[in-house]
XYZ file of C-alpha atoms in Angstrom:
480
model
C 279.638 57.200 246.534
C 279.978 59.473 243.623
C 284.174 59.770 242.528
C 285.470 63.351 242.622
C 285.106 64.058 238.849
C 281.425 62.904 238.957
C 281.531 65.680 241.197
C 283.281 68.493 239.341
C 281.413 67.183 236.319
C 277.756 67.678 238.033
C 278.915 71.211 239.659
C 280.859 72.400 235.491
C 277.599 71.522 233.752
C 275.074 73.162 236.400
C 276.138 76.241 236.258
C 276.587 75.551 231.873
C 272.958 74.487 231.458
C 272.034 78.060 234.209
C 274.591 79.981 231.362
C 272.470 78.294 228.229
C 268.920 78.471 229.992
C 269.447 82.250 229.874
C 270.838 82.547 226.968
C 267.720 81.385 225.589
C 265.636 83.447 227.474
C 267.419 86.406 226.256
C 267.132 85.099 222.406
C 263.618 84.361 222.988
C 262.869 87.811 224.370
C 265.406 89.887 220.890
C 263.307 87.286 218.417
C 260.199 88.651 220.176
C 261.368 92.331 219.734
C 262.174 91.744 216.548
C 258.466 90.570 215.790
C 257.073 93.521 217.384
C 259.298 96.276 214.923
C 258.643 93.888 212.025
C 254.539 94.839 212.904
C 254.931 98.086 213.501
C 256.808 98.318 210.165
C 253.563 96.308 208.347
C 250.918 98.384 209.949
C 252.774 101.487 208.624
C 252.978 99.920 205.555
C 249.367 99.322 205.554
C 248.332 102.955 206.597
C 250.818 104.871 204.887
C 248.653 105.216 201.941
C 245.172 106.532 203.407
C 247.666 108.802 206.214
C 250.226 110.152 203.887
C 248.981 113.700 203.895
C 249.833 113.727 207.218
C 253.463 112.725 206.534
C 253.743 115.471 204.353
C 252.803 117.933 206.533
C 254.715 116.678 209.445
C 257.463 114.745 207.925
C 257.811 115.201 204.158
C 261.509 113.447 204.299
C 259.822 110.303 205.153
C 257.523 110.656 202.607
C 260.082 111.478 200.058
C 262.131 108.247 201.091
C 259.214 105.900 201.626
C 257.029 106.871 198.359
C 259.631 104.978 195.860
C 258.382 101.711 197.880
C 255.081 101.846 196.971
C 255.475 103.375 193.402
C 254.460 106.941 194.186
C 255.100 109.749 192.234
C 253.953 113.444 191.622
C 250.374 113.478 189.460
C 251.602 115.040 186.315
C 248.508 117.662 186.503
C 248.370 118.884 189.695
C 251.986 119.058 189.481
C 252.074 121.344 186.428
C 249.408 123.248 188.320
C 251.270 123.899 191.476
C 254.328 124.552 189.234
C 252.448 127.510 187.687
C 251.268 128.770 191.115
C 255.424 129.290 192.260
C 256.372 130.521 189.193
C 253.344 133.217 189.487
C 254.360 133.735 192.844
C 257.521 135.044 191.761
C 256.564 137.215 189.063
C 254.054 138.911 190.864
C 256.902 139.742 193.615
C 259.246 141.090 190.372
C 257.081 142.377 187.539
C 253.758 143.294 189.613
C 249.950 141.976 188.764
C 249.484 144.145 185.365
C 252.418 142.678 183.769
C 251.946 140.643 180.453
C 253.613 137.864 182.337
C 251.441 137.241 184.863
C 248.744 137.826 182.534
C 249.772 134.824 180.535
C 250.246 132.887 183.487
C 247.034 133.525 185.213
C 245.277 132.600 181.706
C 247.592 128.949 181.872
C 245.965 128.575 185.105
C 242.309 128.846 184.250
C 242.826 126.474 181.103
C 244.631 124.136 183.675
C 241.640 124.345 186.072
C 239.063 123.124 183.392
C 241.271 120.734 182.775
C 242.017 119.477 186.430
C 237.599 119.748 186.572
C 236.835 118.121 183.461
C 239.829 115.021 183.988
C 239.970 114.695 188.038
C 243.133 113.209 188.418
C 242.423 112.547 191.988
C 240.190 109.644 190.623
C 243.321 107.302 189.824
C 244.558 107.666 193.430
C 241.029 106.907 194.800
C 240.872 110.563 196.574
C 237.460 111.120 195.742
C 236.796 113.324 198.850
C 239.904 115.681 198.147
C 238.875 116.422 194.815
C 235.294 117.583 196.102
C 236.873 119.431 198.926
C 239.354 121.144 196.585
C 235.869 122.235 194.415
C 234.052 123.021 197.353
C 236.568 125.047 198.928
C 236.900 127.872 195.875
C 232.653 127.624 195.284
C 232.831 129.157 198.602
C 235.722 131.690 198.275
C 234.694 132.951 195.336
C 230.514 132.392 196.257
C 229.961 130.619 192.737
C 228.171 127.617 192.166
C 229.906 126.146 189.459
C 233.699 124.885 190.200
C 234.917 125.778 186.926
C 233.546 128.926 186.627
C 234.652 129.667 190.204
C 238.589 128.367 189.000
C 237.792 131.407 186.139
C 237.027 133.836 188.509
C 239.582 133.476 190.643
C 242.288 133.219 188.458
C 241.466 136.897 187.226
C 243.963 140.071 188.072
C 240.896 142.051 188.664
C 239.175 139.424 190.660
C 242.644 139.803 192.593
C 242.649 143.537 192.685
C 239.210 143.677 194.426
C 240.086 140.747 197.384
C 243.547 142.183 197.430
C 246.451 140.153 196.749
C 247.337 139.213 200.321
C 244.010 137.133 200.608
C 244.161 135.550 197.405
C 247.728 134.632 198.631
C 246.707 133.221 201.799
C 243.615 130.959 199.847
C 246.225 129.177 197.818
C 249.041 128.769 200.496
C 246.131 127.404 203.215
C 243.306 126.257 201.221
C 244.203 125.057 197.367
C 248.359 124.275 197.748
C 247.536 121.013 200.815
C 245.003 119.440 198.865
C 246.447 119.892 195.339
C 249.566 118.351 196.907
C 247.989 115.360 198.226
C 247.539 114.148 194.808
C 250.054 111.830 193.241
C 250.030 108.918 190.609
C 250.600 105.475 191.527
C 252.346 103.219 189.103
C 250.423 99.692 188.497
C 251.572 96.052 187.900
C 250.628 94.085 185.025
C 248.067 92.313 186.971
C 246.910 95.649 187.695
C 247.866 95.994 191.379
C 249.668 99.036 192.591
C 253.428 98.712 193.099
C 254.474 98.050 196.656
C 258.101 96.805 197.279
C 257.994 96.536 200.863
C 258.941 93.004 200.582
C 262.435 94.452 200.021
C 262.242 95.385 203.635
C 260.342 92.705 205.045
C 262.396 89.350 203.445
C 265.240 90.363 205.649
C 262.496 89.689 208.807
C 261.077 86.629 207.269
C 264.756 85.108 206.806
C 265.318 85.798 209.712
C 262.319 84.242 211.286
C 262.809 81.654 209.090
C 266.666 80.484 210.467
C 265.007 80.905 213.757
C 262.288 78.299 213.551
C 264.220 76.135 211.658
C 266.852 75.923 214.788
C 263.988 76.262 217.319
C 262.351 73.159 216.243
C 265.960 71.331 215.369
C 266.698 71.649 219.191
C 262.871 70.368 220.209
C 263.222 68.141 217.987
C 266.937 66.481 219.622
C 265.880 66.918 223.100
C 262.969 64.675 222.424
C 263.445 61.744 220.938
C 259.327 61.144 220.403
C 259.212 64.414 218.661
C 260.294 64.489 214.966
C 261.205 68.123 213.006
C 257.981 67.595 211.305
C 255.499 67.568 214.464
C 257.854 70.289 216.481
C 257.267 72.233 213.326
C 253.178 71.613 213.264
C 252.754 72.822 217.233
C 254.516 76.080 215.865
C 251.853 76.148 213.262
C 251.150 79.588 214.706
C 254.533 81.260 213.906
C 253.639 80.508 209.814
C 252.060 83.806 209.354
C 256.006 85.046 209.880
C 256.792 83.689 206.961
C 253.812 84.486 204.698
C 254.372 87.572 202.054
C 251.014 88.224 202.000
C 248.294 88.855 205.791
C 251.223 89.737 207.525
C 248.957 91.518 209.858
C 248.151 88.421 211.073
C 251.999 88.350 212.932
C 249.676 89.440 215.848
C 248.657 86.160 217.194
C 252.818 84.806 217.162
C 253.488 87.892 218.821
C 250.604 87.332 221.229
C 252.227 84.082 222.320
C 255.940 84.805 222.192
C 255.315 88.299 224.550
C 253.215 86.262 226.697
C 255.283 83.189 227.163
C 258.783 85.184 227.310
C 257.128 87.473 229.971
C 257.829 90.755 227.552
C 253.929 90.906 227.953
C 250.999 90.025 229.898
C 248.342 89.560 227.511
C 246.275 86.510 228.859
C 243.862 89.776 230.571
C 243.513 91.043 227.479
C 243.041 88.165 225.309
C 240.484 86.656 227.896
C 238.594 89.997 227.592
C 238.464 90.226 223.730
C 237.376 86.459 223.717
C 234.953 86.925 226.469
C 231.689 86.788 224.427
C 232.840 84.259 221.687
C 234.559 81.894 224.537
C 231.159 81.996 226.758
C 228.789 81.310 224.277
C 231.346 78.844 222.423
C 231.804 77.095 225.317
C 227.765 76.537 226.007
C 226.695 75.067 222.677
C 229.679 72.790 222.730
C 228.733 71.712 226.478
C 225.163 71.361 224.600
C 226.870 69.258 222.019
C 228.799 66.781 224.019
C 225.680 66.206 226.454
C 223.194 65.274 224.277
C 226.080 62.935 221.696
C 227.239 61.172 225.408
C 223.070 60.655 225.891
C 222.544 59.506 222.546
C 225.113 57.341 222.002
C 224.259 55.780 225.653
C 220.612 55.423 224.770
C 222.155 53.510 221.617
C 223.531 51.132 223.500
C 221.067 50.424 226.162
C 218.559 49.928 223.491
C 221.106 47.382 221.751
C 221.182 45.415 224.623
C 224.774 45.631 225.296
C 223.925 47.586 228.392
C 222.412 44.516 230.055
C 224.042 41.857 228.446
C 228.051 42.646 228.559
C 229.094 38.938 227.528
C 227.599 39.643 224.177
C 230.230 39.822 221.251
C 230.692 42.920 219.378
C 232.660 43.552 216.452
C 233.164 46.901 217.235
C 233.824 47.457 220.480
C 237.142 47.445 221.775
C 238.337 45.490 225.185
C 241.374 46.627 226.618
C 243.416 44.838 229.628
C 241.709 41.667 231.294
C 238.224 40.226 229.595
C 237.052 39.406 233.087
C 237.358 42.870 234.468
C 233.466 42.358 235.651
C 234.645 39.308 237.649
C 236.819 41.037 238.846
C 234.874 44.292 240.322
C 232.110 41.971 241.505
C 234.724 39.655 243.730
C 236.121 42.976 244.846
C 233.252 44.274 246.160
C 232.505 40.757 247.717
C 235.032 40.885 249.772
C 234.414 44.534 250.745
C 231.382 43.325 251.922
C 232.038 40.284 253.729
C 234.865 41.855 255.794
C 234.455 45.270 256.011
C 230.737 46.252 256.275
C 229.370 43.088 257.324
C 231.323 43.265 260.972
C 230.563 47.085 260.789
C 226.531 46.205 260.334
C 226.262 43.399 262.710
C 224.420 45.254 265.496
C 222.028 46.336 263.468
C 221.993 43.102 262.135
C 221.351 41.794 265.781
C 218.301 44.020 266.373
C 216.469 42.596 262.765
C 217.055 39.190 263.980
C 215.991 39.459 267.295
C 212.874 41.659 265.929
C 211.973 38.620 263.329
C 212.002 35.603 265.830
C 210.545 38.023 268.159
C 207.594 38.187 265.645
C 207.978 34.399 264.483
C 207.876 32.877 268.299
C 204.748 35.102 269.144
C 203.101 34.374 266.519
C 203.382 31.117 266.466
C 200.778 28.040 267.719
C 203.952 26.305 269.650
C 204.717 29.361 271.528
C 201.093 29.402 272.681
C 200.696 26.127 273.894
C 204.391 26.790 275.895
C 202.791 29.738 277.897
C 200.092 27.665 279.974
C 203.379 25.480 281.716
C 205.194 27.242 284.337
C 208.631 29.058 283.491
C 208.002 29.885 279.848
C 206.618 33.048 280.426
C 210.423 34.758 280.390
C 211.412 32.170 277.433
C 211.144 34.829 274.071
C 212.994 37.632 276.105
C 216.290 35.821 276.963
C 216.009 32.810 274.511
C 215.316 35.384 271.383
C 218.080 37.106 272.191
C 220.288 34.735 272.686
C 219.550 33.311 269.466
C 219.835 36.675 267.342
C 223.346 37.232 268.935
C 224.387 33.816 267.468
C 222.884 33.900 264.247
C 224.482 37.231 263.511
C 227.976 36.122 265.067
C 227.224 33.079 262.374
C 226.504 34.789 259.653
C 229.729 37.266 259.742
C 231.722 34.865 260.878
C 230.587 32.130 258.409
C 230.321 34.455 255.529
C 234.432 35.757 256.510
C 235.256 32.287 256.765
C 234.214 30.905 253.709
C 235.589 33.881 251.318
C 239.211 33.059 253.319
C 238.638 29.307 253.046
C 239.792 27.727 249.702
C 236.464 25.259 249.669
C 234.403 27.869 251.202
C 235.645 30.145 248.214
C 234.551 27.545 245.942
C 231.201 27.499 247.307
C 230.994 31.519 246.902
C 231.965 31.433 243.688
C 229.695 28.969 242.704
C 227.008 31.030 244.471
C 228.080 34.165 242.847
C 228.226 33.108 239.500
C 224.706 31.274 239.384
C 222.963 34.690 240.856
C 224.941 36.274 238.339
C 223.068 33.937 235.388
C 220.187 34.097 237.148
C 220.410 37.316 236.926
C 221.513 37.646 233.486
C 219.060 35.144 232.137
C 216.026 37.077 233.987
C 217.044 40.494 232.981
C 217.870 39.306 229.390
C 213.923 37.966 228.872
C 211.808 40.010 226.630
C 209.695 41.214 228.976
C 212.264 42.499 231.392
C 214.604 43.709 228.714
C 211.840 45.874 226.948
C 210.672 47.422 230.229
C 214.041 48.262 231.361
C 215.183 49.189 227.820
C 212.356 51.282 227.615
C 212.868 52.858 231.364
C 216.268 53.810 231.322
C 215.534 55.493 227.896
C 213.100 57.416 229.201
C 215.133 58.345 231.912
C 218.251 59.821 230.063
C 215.659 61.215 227.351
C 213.732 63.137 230.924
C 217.811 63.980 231.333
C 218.652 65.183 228.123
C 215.539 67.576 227.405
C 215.781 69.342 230.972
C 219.404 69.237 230.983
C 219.207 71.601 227.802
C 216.438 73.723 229.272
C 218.247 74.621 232.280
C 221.219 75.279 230.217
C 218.865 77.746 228.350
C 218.108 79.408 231.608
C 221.836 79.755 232.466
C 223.923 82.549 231.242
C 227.130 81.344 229.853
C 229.380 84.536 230.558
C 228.389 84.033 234.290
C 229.744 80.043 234.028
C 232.806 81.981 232.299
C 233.227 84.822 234.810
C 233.443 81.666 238.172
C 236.337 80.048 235.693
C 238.133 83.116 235.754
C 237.821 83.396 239.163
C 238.639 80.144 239.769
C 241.953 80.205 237.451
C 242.784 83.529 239.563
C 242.742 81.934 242.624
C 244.673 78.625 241.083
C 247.089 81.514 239.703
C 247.393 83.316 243.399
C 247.881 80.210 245.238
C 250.853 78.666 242.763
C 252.339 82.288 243.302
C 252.698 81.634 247.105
C-alpha cells in the first residue's frame, strides 16, 4: 500500500501539473495574439504606401507619425505649389483679385505649373496615374487640350472673373489640392532601395518570438530524452518565418498552426478548402507514382528470379529477424491444416472417397465376376461405404497423429521439405522459370496500364470530397 506522503505527494503535484498545463495554454494562446498584431502591423506596413491617400484624408495624424518610418517627406514642388495656393488664398480674402499681389502670385503659379508639367515629380514616387489625373482634371475644367496651356489659363484673374471666384475656389479645394497632396518624396538607400525602418518596430516581435522558441523547444527538448534542441527546433521549422527580417508575410502559415492548435481558430475548413484543387490532383499523380514504382520494382524482381527462388543470396537485400521465416509460415499453415480444416472437411472428404471406390469397384473385372455368386449383389453399397468412412477417419486421424508424434513429425518434415525442393528445383528450370517469369510480368504489366486508365477516368476531387467525409465522421464520432 502506498504510505501517506506518497499520497499527499500524488494529490500536491496533480493539481501543480492542472495549474502548469493551463498556464501553458494561456501562454500559448498571448504568443498566438501576439503573432496575429505583429501581421496586422506587416500587412499595414506593406499597404501603407499604395493606400496612404486614404490616411490622409481620414487620418492624417497617422500619416504624419508613420511617414518618418518609411522615409517620407513633402515633394519639394508640389509643396511650393500648394504653398502658393494658401498664401493666394489669403490675399485674395485681404487685398481682392486686382491687386498687384495676387497678380504676382497668380504669375508664380503658372511658371510653377510648367514646371510641375515639364519635371512630373510624381514620377519619383511611382504615381504615374495621379499625375495624369491631376492633367486631366484642369483639360476638362478649363476645356483645353494641352495641360500646360490649360495651368495658363486658369491661373488668370480674368479667367477667374468670368467662372467667378467661388468655382475656381471650389476646383482647387476638391479637384487640384487631394491630388497635389498625394505627392511626396521618398528618401533612398545607397543600394537604392527606399528607406523603411519598420524593423524598429518589428525586432521587438522577433525577440520576442525568438526567447519564446528558444524556451519552447528547451522544455520539448527535457521532457524527451530522444529529442535533442536541435530536432525540437527542426519540427518548428515552420515558426522561422518569425524570425526572418525580410517575407514576413509569410507569418501566415505559424499563425495558421498556432490559432488552430491553441483553439483561438478553426482553420482546418478553410485550409482544406484553399488546398482543395492542389491536394486532389496532388494526391492522384502521387497515387500514380507509387503504383507503377511498387509494379516496377516487383516486376524487377520476379524477372531476377528472386521471386521464385528465395534461398538465393543477395547482397542487397536486407533479412531482418529469423532466416527461416518461410519454414516457419509453411509449418504454420501445416498444422492449420492438419487440425483445423482437415476434421472440418472430412465429410466431404467421405463422399469423394466413397464416390471413387464407388467408380473403381464397378468398374472393375473382379467386381464383375463377384456379381454372378449369390449375396454380392448388396456388396459396393454397404462395403464402399464402410470403407470411405475408414479411410477418411485414417487419413485425419493419421495425418493429426503424425504432426503431434515426434517420429511422425520427422516423417512430415522430411515430406515437406522434399516437395518443397521438388518444388523449387521444378519451378527453378528454364522452361518453367521463363514461362512464369514471363506470366506474372504480363500480369502486373495488364495491372499497371489499366490501373492508370481507370485512374484517368476517376476524378480526384471526388476521391478527396469521400476523405473529407470520412475524417468528418471520424471527427463526430471521437466528439461523442
Amino acid at each position: 500500500m502506498e504510505s501517506v506522503e506518497e499520497v499527499q505527494s500524488q494529490v500536491i503535484e496533480r493539481p501543480t501539473g492542472l495549474r502548469l498545463e493551463r498556464w501553458g495554454r494561456r501562454w500559448s494562446q498571448a504568443a498566438t495574439i501576439a503573432i496575429a498584431v505583429n501581421l496586422c502591423l506587416v500587412f499595414f506596413n506593406l499597404t501603407y504606401v499604395p493606400l496612404r491617400h486614404v490616411y490622409q484624408v481620414y487620418l492624417p495624424g497617422l500619416v504624419k507619425l508613420y511617414d518618418p518610418l518609411k522615409g517620407i517627406e513633402p515633394h519639394p514642388v508640389t509643396q511650393d505649389y500648394l504653398q502658393d495656393i494658401s498664401t493666394l488664398r489669403t490675399t485674395l480674402e485681404s487685398e481682392g483679385l486686382n491687386d498687384p499681389a495676387t497678380q504676382t502670385l497668380l504669375a508664380d503659379l503658372r511658371q510653377q505649373s510648367t514646371t510641375l508639367i515639364d519635371e512630373n515629380p510624381y514620377l519619383a514616387s511611382g504615381q504615374i496615374t495621379t499625375f495624369a489625373r491631376l492633367k486631366r482634371r484642369i483639360q476638362d475644367f478649363t476645356d483645353i487640350n494641352s495641360a500646360d496651356r490649360a495651368f495658363q489659363q486658369f491661373w488668370q484673374a480674368d479667367y477667374w472673373q468670368d467662372i467667378g471666384w467661388p468655382t475656381a475656389e471650389q476646383f482647387i479645394d476638391m479637384q487640384l489640392v487631394p491630388l497635389l497632396q498625394r505627392n511626396y518624396f521618398r528618401q533612398t538607400l545607397p543600394t537604392g532601395q527606399f528607406v523603411d525602418e519598420f524593423w524598429r518596430i518589428d525586432v521587438i516581435f522577433v525577440i520576442f518570438f525568438a526567447v519564446e522558441l528558444l524556451i519552447r523547444t528547451l522544455i520539448i527538448s527535457r521532457r524527451d530524452p530522444d529529442i535533442s534542441w536541435g530536432v525540437a527546433l527542426a519540427r518548428r521549422w515552420y515558426e522561422l518565418p518569425l524570425l526572418l527580417p525580410f517575407w514576413r508575410w509569410l507569418r501566415l502559415l505559424p499563425l495558421a498552426v498556432r490559432c488552430h492548435r491553441t483553439h483561438l481558430l478553426n482553420v482546418e475548413n478553410l485550409i482544406g478548402q484553399v488546398t482543395h484543387e492542389p491536394a486532389a490532383y496532388l494526391a492522384d499523380r502521387v497515387s500514380k507514382f507509387a503504383m507503377v514504382r511498387l509494379i516496377n520494382q516487383t516486376q524487377t524482381t520476379v524477372r531476377s528470379g528472386a521471386l521464385l527462388n528465395p534461398r538465393q543470396p543477395d547482397a542487397a537485400y536486407t533479412r531482418i529477424g529469423d532466416p527461416a521465416k518461410l519454414d516457419q509460415i509453411t509449418d504454420r499453415l501445416v498444422q492449420v491444416i492438419v487440425l483445423r480444416v482437415m476434421p472440418t472437411v472430412k465429410p466431404d472428404l467421405e463422399q469423394l472417397l466413397r464416390h471413387s471406390l464407388r467408380q473403381a469397384l464397378l468398374g472393375g473385372d473382379v467386381y464383375t465376376g463377384l456379381r454372378q455368386l449369390p449375396g454380392f449383389d448388396s456388396l459396393p453399397g454397404d462395403a464402399v461405404d464402410g470403407v470411405a468412412d475408414y479411410l477418411a477417419q485414417a487419413s485425419v486421424d493419421v495425418l493429426a497423429h503424425s504432426y503431434t508424434d515426434d517420429e511422425g513429425r520427422v516423417l512430415l518434415d522430411q515430406l515437406s521439405r522434399e516437395f518443397r525442393q521438388a518444388l523449387g528445383q521444378e519451378l527453378q528450370t528454364h522452361a518453367n522459370s521463363e514461362e512464369l517469369q514471363a506470366l506474372l510480368s504480363d500480369l502486373l504489366e495488364e495491372l499497371k496500364v489499366n490501373y492508370i486508365q481507370r485512374s484517368e477516368q476517376d476524378d480526384p476531387r471526388t476521391t478527396l470530397r469521400e476523405v473529407d467525409v470520412l475524417d468528418q465522421q471520424t471527427q463526430s464520432h471521437q466528439s461523442r
